[in-house]
Tab-separated table of C-alpha atoms in Angstrom:
chain	number	residue	atom	x	y	z
W	1	MET	CA	116.816	-78.851	-51.491
W	2	SER	CA	116.560	-75.366	-49.791
W	3	ILE	CA	114.086	-74.414	-46.411
W	4	GLN	CA	110.939	-74.174	-46.696
W	5	MET	CA	109.489	-71.054	-46.153
W	6	ASN	CA	105.929	-69.413	-46.649
W	7	GLN	CA	104.485	-71.847	-46.445
W	8	SER	CA	101.061	-72.286	-42.719
W	9	LEU	CA	100.688	-74.569	-40.939
W	10	SER	CA	97.010	-75.054	-40.488
W	11	VAL	CA	95.385	-77.880	-37.858
W	12	ASP	CA	91.520	-80.841	-39.214
W	13	CYS	CA	89.232	-82.073	-36.737
W	14	ALA	CA	87.920	-85.474	-37.128
W	15	VAL	CA	85.085	-84.597	-34.303
W	16	PHE	CA	82.323	-88.462	-32.970
W	17	GLY	CA	80.005	-88.741	-32.097
W	18	PHE	CA	77.242	-91.905	-30.904
W	19	ASN	CA	74.354	-91.435	-32.438
W	20	GLY	CA	73.478	-95.570	-30.347
W	21	LYS	CA	74.181	-97.330	-33.446
W	22	SER	CA	76.585	-95.541	-35.696
W	23	LEU	CA	80.189	-94.130	-35.504
W	24	LYS	CA	79.381	-90.280	-37.716
W	25	VAL	CA	81.931	-87.977	-37.922
W	26	LEU	CA	81.310	-84.140	-38.135
W	27	LEU	CA	81.921	-82.255	-41.671
W	28	ILE	CA	81.304	-78.809	-42.700
W	29	GLU	CA	80.671	-77.800	-46.446
W	30	ARG	CA	83.592	-75.352	-47.383
W	31	ARG	CA	82.553	-72.057	-48.237
W	32	TYR	CA	82.384	-70.633	-51.493
W	33	TYR	CA	82.217	-73.513	-52.593
W	34	LYS	CA	81.748	-72.916	-56.956
W	35	PRO	CA	79.331	-75.789	-58.351
W	36	ASP	CA	80.622	-75.982	-61.215
W	37	THR	CA	84.949	-76.164	-59.677
W	38	ARG	CA	86.285	-80.385	-59.053
W	39	LEU	CA	87.310	-79.716	-55.725
W	40	ASP	CA	85.365	-81.673	-52.343
W	41	LYS	CA	82.562	-79.355	-51.050
W	42	LEU	CA	82.542	-81.903	-47.501
W	43	LYS	CA	85.755	-81.301	-45.044
W	44	LEU	CA	86.163	-81.492	-40.985
W	45	PRO	CA	86.369	-78.950	-39.540
W	46	GLY	CA	89.774	-76.848	-39.368
W	47	ALA	CA	92.147	-73.709	-39.156
W	48	MET	CA	95.418	-72.273	-39.361
W	49	ILE	CA	97.714	-70.826	-37.061
W	50	LEU	CA	96.709	-67.806	-35.565
W	51	GLU	CA	99.630	-65.208	-34.532
W	52	ASN	CA	100.419	-65.615	-30.208
W	53	GLU	CA	98.526	-69.161	-30.553
W	54	THR	CA	100.307	-72.752	-29.986
W	55	LEU	CA	98.599	-75.622	-32.330
W	56	PRO	CA	96.103	-77.722	-29.331
W	57	GLU	CA	95.247	-72.934	-28.767
W	58	ALA	CA	94.086	-73.842	-32.221
W	59	ALA	CA	92.594	-76.693	-32.073
W	60	TYR	CA	89.831	-75.593	-29.346
W	61	ARG	CA	88.831	-73.021	-31.628
W	62	VAL	CA	88.434	-74.951	-34.164
W	63	LEU	CA	85.870	-77.459	-31.785
W	64	GLU	CA	84.137	-74.796	-30.119
W	65	GLU	CA	82.817	-73.112	-32.927
W	66	ALA	CA	82.567	-76.908	-34.807
W	67	THR	CA	80.665	-77.515	-31.428
W	68	GLY	CA	80.255	-74.829	-29.224
W	69	LEU	CA	81.499	-77.018	-26.610
W	70	LYS	CA	84.345	-76.854	-24.711
W	71	ASN	CA	85.600	-79.103	-22.058
W	72	VAL	CA	86.122	-82.483	-25.378
W	73	TYR	CA	87.846	-84.889	-25.352
W	74	LEU	CA	90.095	-83.535	-27.443
W	75	LYS	CA	93.879	-85.163	-28.442
W	76	GLN	CA	96.837	-84.590	-31.080
W	77	MET	CA	97.488	-87.716	-33.729
W	78	ASP	CA	100.135	-87.666	-36.841
W	79	ILE	CA	100.671	-84.822	-38.457
W	80	PHE	CA	100.472	-84.403	-42.051
W	81	SER	CA	103.117	-83.264	-44.233
W	82	ASP	CA	103.833	-84.668	-47.450
W	83	PRO	CA	104.654	-81.115	-49.734
W	84	LYS	CA	101.818	-81.858	-51.770
W	85	ARG	CA	99.161	-83.063	-49.122
W	86	VAL	CA	97.558	-79.486	-50.957
W	87	ALA	CA	98.360	-77.770	-53.681
W	88	GLY	CA	97.455	-76.247	-57.549
W	89	GLU	CA	93.515	-75.888	-57.007
W	90	GLU	CA	93.101	-77.088	-53.278
W	91	LEU	CA	95.978	-74.260	-52.537
W	92	GLU	CA	94.505	-71.781	-54.240
W	93	TRP	CA	91.016	-72.475	-52.759
W	94	ILE	CA	92.501	-71.633	-48.878
W	95	ASN	CA	94.883	-68.934	-50.213
W	96	ARG	CA	91.191	-67.596	-51.312
W	97	TYR	CA	89.304	-68.641	-49.035
W	98	HIS	CA	92.210	-67.660	-45.877
W	99	GLY	CA	93.337	-63.878	-47.946
W	100	ILE	CA	96.810	-65.464	-48.311
W	101	GLN	CA	99.913	-67.064	-50.643
W	102	THR	CA	100.968	-69.410	-48.601
W	103	ASP	CA	103.651	-72.208	-51.046
W	104	ARG	CA	102.498	-75.597	-47.763
W	105	VAL	CA	100.519	-76.178	-45.046
W	106	VAL	CA	101.333	-78.836	-42.962
W	107	THR	CA	98.397	-79.145	-41.050
W	108	VAL	CA	98.634	-81.252	-38.080
W	109	GLY	CA	95.855	-83.643	-37.258
W	110	TYR	CA	93.345	-84.193	-33.896
W	111	TYR	CA	90.391	-86.211	-33.120
W	112	ALA	CA	87.934	-85.529	-30.936
W	113	LEU	CA	85.009	-87.190	-28.748
W	114	VAL	CA	81.376	-86.187	-27.828
W	115	LYS	CA	78.348	-86.855	-26.439
W	116	LEU	CA	76.407	-86.483	-28.703
W	117	ASP	CA	72.766	-85.140	-26.877
W	118	SER	CA	70.178	-82.727	-28.077
W	119	ARG	CA	71.691	-79.454	-27.814
W	120	THR	CA	75.127	-80.212	-29.607
W	121	ILE	CA	72.889	-81.576	-32.872
W	122	ALA	CA	71.071	-78.041	-32.089
W	123	TYR	CA	73.874	-76.296	-32.168
W	124	THR	CA	76.069	-77.721	-35.113
W	125	THR	CA	72.674	-77.946	-37.635
W	126	ALA	CA	72.022	-74.227	-36.932
W	127	LYS	CA	75.602	-73.368	-37.647
W	128	GLY	CA	75.092	-76.045	-41.390
W	129	ALA	CA	76.779	-78.362	-40.004
W	130	GLN	CA	76.443	-82.212	-40.941
W	131	TRP	CA	77.030	-85.674	-38.394
W	132	VAL	CA	77.899	-88.502	-41.306
W	133	ASP	CA	77.692	-91.808	-40.867
W	134	VAL	CA	82.794	-93.562	-41.237
W	135	ASP	CA	81.377	-95.975	-43.196
W	136	SER	CA	79.549	-93.793	-45.457
W	137	ILE	CA	81.957	-91.603	-46.654
W	138	GLN	CA	84.041	-92.307	-50.086
W	139	ARG	CA	85.559	-88.750	-50.673
W	140	LEU	CA	86.700	-85.388	-48.696
W	141	ALA	CA	87.606	-82.417	-50.222
W	142	MET	CA	91.143	-82.444	-50.057
W	143	ASP	CA	93.432	-85.660	-48.248
W	144	HIS	CA	90.912	-84.567	-45.204
W	145	LYS	CA	90.216	-88.713	-46.367
W	146	ALA	CA	93.136	-89.564	-45.112
W	147	ILE	CA	92.689	-87.616	-42.157
W	148	LEU	CA	89.897	-89.406	-41.222
W	149	SER	CA	91.057	-92.459	-41.762
W	150	ALA	CA	94.580	-91.874	-39.206
W	151	ALA	CA	91.460	-90.794	-36.466
W	152	LEU	CA	90.076	-93.865	-36.918
W	153	THR	CA	93.257	-96.086	-36.237
W	154	VAL	CA	93.965	-94.190	-33.496
W	155	LEU	CA	90.453	-94.681	-31.954
W	156	CYS	CA	90.303	-97.821	-32.638
W	157	ARG	CA	93.332	-98.661	-30.507
W	158	GLU	CA	92.929	-96.045	-28.478
W	159	MET	CA	89.205	-97.464	-27.244
W	160	LEU	CA	91.443	-101.642	-26.900
W	161	GLN	CA	93.434	-99.293	-24.707
W	162	SER	CA	91.263	-97.595	-22.804
W	163	PRO	CA	88.474	-96.546	-21.595
W	164	VAL	CA	87.427	-93.850	-24.022
W	165	ALA	CA	84.753	-95.372	-24.882
W	166	PHE	CA	82.713	-93.254	-22.715
W	167	GLU	CA	82.840	-89.538	-23.887
W	168	LEU	CA	80.625	-90.554	-27.113
W	169	LEU	CA	78.226	-92.676	-24.594
W	170	PRO	CA	75.522	-90.137	-22.690
W	171	ARG	CA	75.644	-90.860	-18.895
W	172	LYS	CA	73.982	-94.065	-18.222
W	173	PHE	CA	73.684	-95.479	-21.440
W	174	THR	CA	72.437	-99.401	-21.723
W	175	ILE	CA	75.228	-102.878	-22.304
W	176	ARG	CA	74.084	-102.438	-26.071
W	177	ALA	CA	74.859	-99.186	-26.710
W	178	LEU	CA	78.529	-99.289	-25.669
W	179	GLN	CA	78.513	-103.202	-27.748
W	180	ASN	CA	77.013	-101.011	-30.863
W	181	LEU	CA	79.119	-98.923	-30.087
W	182	TYR	CA	82.395	-101.022	-29.761
W	183	SER	CA	81.079	-102.643	-33.022
W	184	ALA	CA	80.891	-99.596	-34.908
W	185	VAL	CA	84.082	-98.414	-34.487
W	186	LEU	CA	85.318	-101.833	-34.654
W	187	GLY	CA	83.181	-103.235	-37.328
W	188	ILE	CA	83.375	-106.314	-35.908
W	189	GLU	CA	79.737	-109.120	-34.691
W	190	ILE	CA	80.631	-108.862	-31.125
W	191	ASP	CA	78.814	-111.959	-29.250
W	192	ASN	CA	75.830	-110.544	-26.716
W	193	ARG	CA	76.482	-112.965	-23.794
W	194	ASN	CA	80.307	-112.398	-23.579
W	195	PHE	CA	80.372	-109.097	-24.039
W	196	ARG	CA	78.875	-108.442	-21.645
W	197	LYS	CA	79.291	-111.118	-18.822
W	198	LYS	CA	83.037	-109.675	-19.140
W	199	ILE	CA	82.117	-106.397	-19.251
W	200	LEU	CA	79.963	-106.739	-15.353
W	201	ALA	CA	83.341	-108.979	-14.678
W	202	SER	CA	84.662	-105.964	-15.391
W	203	GLY	CA	84.136	-103.513	-12.603
W	204	PHE	CA	84.075	-100.916	-14.208
W	205	LEU	CA	80.898	-100.554	-15.063
W	206	THR	CA	77.297	-99.066	-12.037
W	207	PRO	CA	74.114	-100.499	-12.338
W	208	THR	CA	71.960	-97.444	-11.814
W	209	ALA	CA	68.443	-97.574	-10.948
W	210	GLU	CA	67.013	-96.653	-14.609
W	211	LYS	CA	65.145	-98.755	-16.981
W	212	GLU	CA	64.841	-98.178	-20.795
W	213	GLN	CA	61.476	-96.293	-20.847
W	214	GLY	CA	58.651	-97.176	-24.041
W	215	VAL	CA	60.052	-100.026	-25.982
W	216	ALA	CA	58.788	-102.959	-27.534
W	217	HIS	CA	61.708	-105.569	-26.240
W	218	LYS	CA	62.452	-106.077	-22.091
W	219	PRO	CA	63.233	-102.758	-20.926
W	220	ALA	CA	68.311	-103.026	-20.553
W	221	GLN	CA	68.760	-101.189	-16.921
W	222	TYR	CA	70.775	-98.243	-17.837
W	223	TYR	CA	75.127	-98.441	-16.474
W	224	THR	CA	77.388	-95.663	-15.161
W	225	PHE	CA	81.152	-95.916	-15.967
W	226	ASN	CA	82.718	-96.601	-12.498
W	227	LYS	CA	85.275	-93.713	-12.935
W	228	ASN	CA	87.130	-93.785	-9.419
W	229	ALA	CA	87.023	-97.825	-10.462
W	230	TYR	CA	89.340	-98.286	-13.163
W	231	LYS	CA	91.841	-95.443	-11.550
W	232	LYS	CA	91.835	-97.943	-9.107
W	233	ALA	CA	92.769	-100.986	-11.366
W	234	LEU	CA	95.051	-99.256	-13.362
W	235	LYS	CA	96.985	-98.167	-9.639
W	236	ASP	CA	96.365	-101.334	-8.846
W	237	LYS	CA	98.760	-102.746	-12.857
W	238	LEU	CA	101.159	-101.142	-11.579
W	239	LYS	CA	101.818	-101.494	-8.462
W	240	LEU	CA	102.686	-105.584	-10.273
W	241	GLY	CA	105.833	-103.524	-10.671
W	242	PHE	CA	107.607	-102.708	-14.225
W	243	ILE	CA	108.006	-105.201	-16.053
W	244	ASN	CA	104.307	-106.144	-16.247
W	245	ASN	CA	103.905	-103.582	-17.583
W	246	TRP	CA	104.843	-104.557	-21.201
W	247	ARG	CA	101.574	-104.232	-23.224
W	248	TYR	CA	101.714	-107.323	-24.005
E	1	MET	CA	93.753	-61.867	-34.322
E	2	SER	CA	95.293	-63.073	-37.902
E	3	ILE	CA	96.577	-66.248	-39.238
E	4	GLN	CA	100.178	-66.566	-39.202
E	5	MET	CA	102.256	-65.902	-41.846
E	6	ASN	CA	105.706	-66.387	-42.280
E	7	GLN	CA	106.842	-69.335	-39.785
E	8	SER	CA	109.590	-72.566	-40.260
E	9	LEU	CA	109.142	-75.318	-39.254
E	10	SER	CA	112.075	-77.211	-37.435
E	11	VAL	CA	113.423	-80.521	-35.540
E	12	ASP	CA	114.763	-81.359	-32.780
E	13	CYS	CA	115.459	-84.513	-31.926
E	14	ALA	CA	116.439	-85.460	-28.618
E	15	VAL	CA	119.276	-88.663	-29.277
E	16	PHE	CA	119.593	-91.279	-26.129
E	17	GLY	CA	122.545	-93.858	-25.554
E	18	PHE	CA	123.738	-96.944	-23.330
E	19	ASN	CA	127.360	-96.351	-22.050
E	20	GLY	CA	126.131	-99.782	-19.482
E	21	LYS	CA	125.521	-97.787	-16.570
E	22	SER	CA	123.947	-93.821	-17.394
E	23	LEU	CA	122.210	-92.511	-19.974
E	24	LYS	CA	122.960	-90.783	-22.280
E	25	VAL	CA	121.930	-87.355	-25.055
E	26	LEU	CA	123.464	-86.209	-28.301
E	27	LEU	CA	124.566	-82.950	-27.666
E	28	ILE	CA	125.544	-80.672	-30.643
E	29	GLU	CA	127.739	-77.545	-30.432
E	30	ARG	CA	125.876	-74.024	-31.375
E	31	ARG	CA	127.598	-73.489	-34.760
E	32	TYR	CA	128.892	-69.493	-34.867
E	33	TYR	CA	128.175	-69.295	-30.934
E	34	LYS	CA	129.651	-66.635	-29.532
E	35	PRO	CA	131.136	-66.419	-26.096
E	36	ASP	CA	130.652	-63.130	-25.857
E	37	THR	CA	127.181	-63.433	-26.198
E	38	ARG	CA	123.991	-65.203	-23.304
E	39	LEU	CA	123.204	-67.978	-25.952
E	40	ASP	CA	123.030	-71.275	-24.268
E	41	LYS	CA	125.884	-73.537	-26.323
E	42	LEU	CA	124.495	-76.981	-26.893
E	43	LYS	CA	122.075	-78.157	-28.261
E	44	LEU	CA	119.845	-80.937	-29.460
E	45	PRO	CA	120.159	-81.623	-33.715
E	46	GLY	CA	118.291	-80.705	-35.522
E	47	ALA	CA	116.989	-78.655	-38.609
E	48	MET	CA	114.894	-76.684	-40.187
E	49	ILE	CA	112.033	-78.923	-42.855
E	50	LEU	CA	113.501	-78.293	-47.203
E	51	GLU	CA	111.129	-77.785	-49.629
E	52	ASN	CA	110.166	-81.534	-51.182
E	53	GLU	CA	110.054	-83.235	-47.219
E	54	THR	CA	107.876	-85.012	-44.715
E	55	LEU	CA	108.559	-84.058	-41.191
E	56	PRO	CA	110.298	-87.337	-40.797
E	57	GLU	CA	112.228	-87.658	-43.380
E	58	ALA	CA	114.209	-84.811	-41.293
E	59	ALA	CA	114.298	-85.646	-38.233
E	60	TYR	CA	115.611	-89.308	-40.030
E	61	ARG	CA	118.661	-86.333	-42.317
E	62	VAL	CA	118.594	-84.911	-38.840
E	63	LEU	CA	119.661	-88.110	-37.296
E	64	GLU	CA	121.855	-89.881	-40.263
E	65	GLU	CA	123.855	-86.357	-39.398
E	66	ALA	CA	124.591	-86.727	-36.544
E	67	THR	CA	124.874	-90.397	-35.870
E	68	GLY	CA	126.220	-91.927	-39.212
E	69	LEU	CA	123.227	-94.683	-38.775
E	70	LYS	CA	119.702	-94.484	-40.595
E	71	ASN	CA	118.307	-97.593	-39.133
E	72	VAL	CA	117.320	-96.692	-35.944
E	73	TYR	CA	114.800	-96.469	-33.424
E	74	LEU	CA	112.454	-92.575	-33.975
E	75	LYS	CA	110.013	-91.788	-32.984
E	76	GLN	CA	107.951	-88.162	-33.171
E	77	MET	CA	106.816	-86.855	-29.674
E	78	ASP	CA	105.634	-83.682	-29.349
E	79	ILE	CA	104.646	-80.802	-31.452
E	80	PHE	CA	106.186	-76.921	-29.741
E	81	SER	CA	104.359	-74.658	-30.508
E	82	ASP	CA	105.037	-71.524	-28.216
E	83	PRO	CA	104.289	-69.012	-30.393
E	84	LYS	CA	107.800	-68.033	-28.019
E	85	ARG	CA	109.344	-70.338	-28.190
E	86	VAL	CA	112.296	-68.586	-30.096
E	87	ALA	CA	112.406	-64.874	-29.668
E	88	GLY	CA	114.712	-62.306	-29.203
E	89	GLU	CA	118.626	-63.897	-29.418
E	90	GLU	CA	117.518	-66.942	-30.064
E	91	LEU	CA	115.351	-66.323	-33.255
E	92	GLU	CA	117.955	-64.024	-34.463
E	93	TRP	CA	119.864	-66.833	-34.403
E	94	ILE	CA	118.013	-68.816	-35.987
E	95	ASN	CA	118.105	-65.681	-38.691
E	96	ARG	CA	121.832	-65.421	-39.681
E	97	TYR	CA	122.715	-69.111	-38.788
E	98	HIS	CA	120.012	-70.283	-41.274
E	99	GLY	CA	120.542	-66.821	-44.082
E	100	ILE	CA	115.744	-66.552	-43.722
E	101	GLN	CA	113.785	-64.383	-42.007
E	102	THR	CA	110.866	-66.163	-40.749
E	103	ASP	CA	109.132	-64.744	-37.510
E	104	ARG	CA	108.296	-68.196	-35.723
E	105	VAL	CA	109.445	-71.111	-35.336
E	106	VAL	CA	106.966	-73.950	-34.426
E	107	THR	CA	109.442	-77.730	-33.552
E	108	VAL	CA	108.767	-80.923	-33.272
E	109	GLY	CA	110.038	-83.287	-31.141
E	110	TYR	CA	111.809	-87.070	-32.086
E	111	TYR	CA	113.219	-89.562	-30.014
E	112	ALA	CA	115.864	-91.951	-31.143
E	113	LEU	CA	117.594	-93.965	-29.712
E	114	VAL	CA	120.944	-95.667	-30.974
E	115	LYS	CA	123.302	-99.068	-30.009
E	116	LEU	CA	126.404	-96.450	-28.477
E	117	ASP	CA	128.707	-98.919	-30.360
E	118	SER	CA	132.014	-97.841	-30.814
E	119	ARG	CA	131.652	-96.795	-35.170
E	120	THR	CA	129.311	-93.975	-33.591
E	121	ILE	CA	130.857	-92.732	-30.634
E	122	ALA	CA	133.370	-92.547	-33.350
E	123	TYR	CA	131.144	-91.282	-35.768
E	124	THR	CA	129.899	-88.950	-33.565
E	125	THR	CA	133.278	-87.519	-32.212
E	126	ALA	CA	134.593	-86.567	-35.392
E	127	LYS	CA	131.416	-84.772	-35.690
E	128	GLY	CA	132.134	-82.672	-32.679
E	129	ALA	CA	128.901	-84.049	-30.966
E	130	GLN	CA	128.962	-84.726	-27.352
E	131	TRP	CA	127.129	-88.164	-25.668
E	132	VAL	CA	126.172	-86.399	-22.510
E	133	ASP	CA	124.689	-87.505	-19.321
E	134	VAL	CA	121.290	-86.911	-18.930
E	135	ASP	CA	121.325	-85.599	-15.021
E	136	SER	CA	123.752	-83.972	-15.394
E	137	ILE	CA	122.461	-80.804	-18.532
E	138	GLN	CA	121.110	-78.460	-16.718
E	139	ARG	CA	121.113	-75.926	-19.770
E	140	LEU	CA	119.829	-75.876	-23.605
E	141	ALA	CA	120.644	-73.626	-26.258
E	142	MET	CA	116.021	-72.324	-27.214
E	143	ASP	CA	113.996	-74.197	-25.271
E	144	HIS	CA	115.350	-77.410	-26.382
E	145	LYS	CA	115.835	-77.969	-22.165
E	146	ALA	CA	111.767	-78.484	-22.147
E	147	ILE	CA	112.537	-81.237	-25.385
E	148	LEU	CA	115.146	-82.881	-24.252
E	149	SER	CA	112.430	-83.684	-20.207
E	150	ALA	CA	109.443	-83.972	-23.329
E	151	ALA	CA	111.103	-86.986	-24.719
E	152	LEU	CA	111.835	-88.592	-21.708
E	153	THR	CA	109.248	-88.878	-20.278
E	154	VAL	CA	108.330	-90.527	-23.621
E	155	LEU	CA	111.549	-92.753	-23.048
E	156	CYS	CA	110.132	-93.413	-19.288
E	157	ARG	CA	106.586	-94.526	-20.619
E	158	GLU	CA	107.851	-96.933	-23.547
E	159	MET	CA	109.864	-98.028	-21.117
E	160	LEU	CA	107.205	-99.647	-18.907
E	161	GLN	CA	105.009	-100.897	-21.922
E	162	SER	CA	106.950	-102.443	-24.579
E	163	PRO	CA	111.217	-103.033	-23.892
E	164	VAL	CA	112.311	-100.214	-26.385
E	165	ALA	CA	115.094	-101.171	-24.046
E	166	PHE	CA	116.620	-102.952	-26.357
E	167	GLU	CA	117.491	-100.690	-29.254
E	168	LEU	CA	120.099	-98.748	-26.516
E	169	LEU	CA	121.903	-101.687	-24.702
E	170	PRO	CA	124.324	-103.782	-27.041
E	171	ARG	CA	122.713	-107.095	-29.162
E	172	LYS	CA	123.864	-109.402	-25.609
E	173	PHE	CA	123.545	-107.581	-23.026
E	174	THR	CA	123.864	-108.920	-19.061
E	175	ILE	CA	121.270	-109.266	-16.992
E	176	ARG	CA	122.862	-105.971	-14.740
E	177	ALA	CA	122.942	-103.713	-17.091
E	178	LEU	CA	119.561	-104.320	-18.550
E	179	GLN	CA	118.398	-103.342	-15.006
E	180	ASN	CA	120.764	-100.165	-14.780
E	181	LEU	CA	119.364	-99.043	-17.835
E	182	TYR	CA	115.818	-99.048	-16.135
E	183	SER	CA	116.669	-97.843	-13.364
E	184	ALA	CA	118.834	-95.116	-15.315
E	185	VAL	CA	116.363	-93.651	-16.628
E	186	LEU	CA	113.314	-94.844	-14.005
E	187	GLY	CA	116.090	-92.965	-11.783
E	188	ILE	CA	115.096	-95.543	-8.991
E	189	GLU	CA	116.829	-98.541	-7.385
E	190	ILE	CA	115.512	-101.078	-8.543
E	191	ASP	CA	115.878	-104.608	-6.242
E	192	ASN	CA	118.438	-106.893	-8.186
E	193	ARG	CA	116.321	-110.076	-7.438
E	194	ASN	CA	112.995	-109.808	-8.043
E	195	PHE	CA	114.493	-108.042	-11.221
E	196	ARG	CA	116.334	-110.737	-12.504
E	197	LYS	CA	113.470	-113.221	-11.201
E	198	LYS	CA	110.804	-111.633	-12.999
E	199	ILE	CA	113.091	-110.709	-16.817
E	200	LEU	CA	113.475	-113.972	-16.930
E	201	ALA	CA	110.211	-115.769	-16.291
E	202	SER	CA	109.214	-113.008	-18.872
E	203	GLY	CA	110.755	-115.932	-21.336
E	204	PHE	CA	111.841	-112.815	-23.496
E	205	LEU	CA	115.675	-113.070	-22.576
E	206	THR	CA	117.574	-116.024	-24.211
E	207	PRO	CA	121.118	-116.901	-22.723
E	208	THR	CA	123.508	-117.094	-24.846
E	209	ALA	CA	126.265	-119.534	-24.126
E	210	GLU	CA	128.783	-116.328	-23.737
E	211	LYS	CA	129.810	-114.586	-20.837
E	212	GLU	CA	131.986	-112.558	-19.489
E	213	GLN	CA	135.265	-111.784	-19.549
E	214	GLY	CA	138.449	-110.358	-17.791
E	215	VAL	CA	136.064	-108.940	-15.175
E	216	ALA	CA	136.683	-109.006	-11.583
E	217	HIS	CA	133.787	-109.894	-9.725
E	218	LYS	CA	131.647	-114.153	-11.369
E	219	PRO	CA	131.513	-113.114	-15.058
E	220	ALA	CA	127.742	-113.428	-15.752
E	221	GLN	CA	126.163	-114.379	-18.358
E	222	TYR	CA	125.406	-113.083	-21.530
E	223	TYR	CA	121.083	-112.888	-23.585
E	224	THR	CA	120.193	-111.902	-26.036
E	225	PHE	CA	116.199	-110.578	-26.895
E	226	ASN	CA	113.818	-113.334	-27.241
E	227	LYS	CA	111.508	-111.031	-29.939
E	228	ASN	CA	109.551	-113.735	-30.389
E	229	ALA	CA	108.624	-114.962	-27.751
E	230	TYR	CA	107.258	-111.003	-26.624
E	231	LYS	CA	105.631	-110.793	-30.739
E	232	LYS	CA	103.694	-114.399	-30.292
E	233	ALA	CA	103.385	-113.243	-26.018
E	234	LEU	CA	101.440	-109.869	-27.922
E	235	LYS	CA	99.195	-112.353	-30.030
E	236	ASP	CA	98.381	-113.796	-26.633
E	237	LYS	CA	97.161	-111.673	-25.390
E	238	LEU	CA	95.402	-110.026	-27.874
E	239	LYS	CA	93.003	-113.475	-28.381
E	240	LEU	CA	91.907	-112.709	-25.222
E	241	GLY	CA	88.854	-110.567	-26.733
E	242	PHE	CA	88.955	-106.682	-26.509
E	243	ILE	CA	88.247	-105.824	-22.716
E	244	ASN	CA	90.391	-107.574	-21.868
E	245	ASN	CA	92.835	-105.270	-22.999
E	246	TRP	CA	92.608	-102.087	-20.953
E	247	ARG	CA	95.817	-100.565	-19.739
E	248	TYR	CA	94.402	-100.933	-16.556
């Protein structure tokens, strides 16, 4: 085998949002899509790496173009380096779309968590992008379904190990919304009372003076995430000595 | 800016070993090194990705070539995508050495943990590679010092969060050796009695019938790592409910 020449590097981003009920991912329509080809239409936002640009810079550029947002929770996850991950018609589409001639594209998957507020939805809608229920997605362009699956796996793990959930929620949220989010991401039913008890016992939520308005049921209280309490707990835990930190 | 063309992808591996006292990393001499150039001589083992090869496959290939070992603890860490990470004479060396013409090399850093037994040392010595004290390394070729630093950071974190230390120790080890390893990696003094107490209380070490032989001091007992006890503890922890798993 010879050294791979004439290859390209790209980034693809799974941008997650949460509408209070279900987990959404941002999808864009492939440009230059012809209905007569068999290629899947929807894809994750992505880009080829530019000269003088690092991979994280490329990922932030993609994210800003796709969402209008700059300071967003963005993390690199897997690298997708299967030599056949884009081939045939998909590779032809890439070369035609970008006006290049590449033999292979290795892509680095990123995942981002955004707050689905009206401004962001307006921006993405104007761009022709869609927030699609993660559960409803059967197929995507190229290997983007696999990239999305990998991102979901990372999101599940992160949500069990750190308070990233709050990146997806508005600053003020109900405990029910937090529970719905965990339920949606982990794909499990969660007991209301237990969840409420545990999350309040953690000391990481600060109650606000506000309650839900205009709802049929008993209005729920709004909370904010107490970052400082979390940081303090993290520090205290580390003080216990490193052997206690084994993730068992 | 234009899309980056004519680029290469490589893997570079920081292979760590432990000799009972200090942490070592495997370094190789740059081939075609001329003493009259200013380029640093020692580098991490690495390779360009081949056609029909994924990045992990390339990393395992490098590792096997460098150590003779196949089933080794190997993990991907950062991607080094600074457009200027290899430039000038370093880029010329790469092009000359590989017989290619590339404008840019993005590399994926891996780190590996191996048991420094006599067979592995014999293999690497025969290959002309060196196991160098991590603390003594001032400079390396290209940006390999930065890659090594990143690998050390990941190793520190991993050793605090999971039992990867045992990948670096022989199957049977003394508690002192384990303590020395933590001390070497974390760069801190560790209290003997406390360490001994905590590690034994964890229930993850199984005493063997063997003791050190031919030592001047009181011979220490050998232990093995009880993987099953660790796995069980991990499982029990997860049962407690996801909210408890926040890494605080």
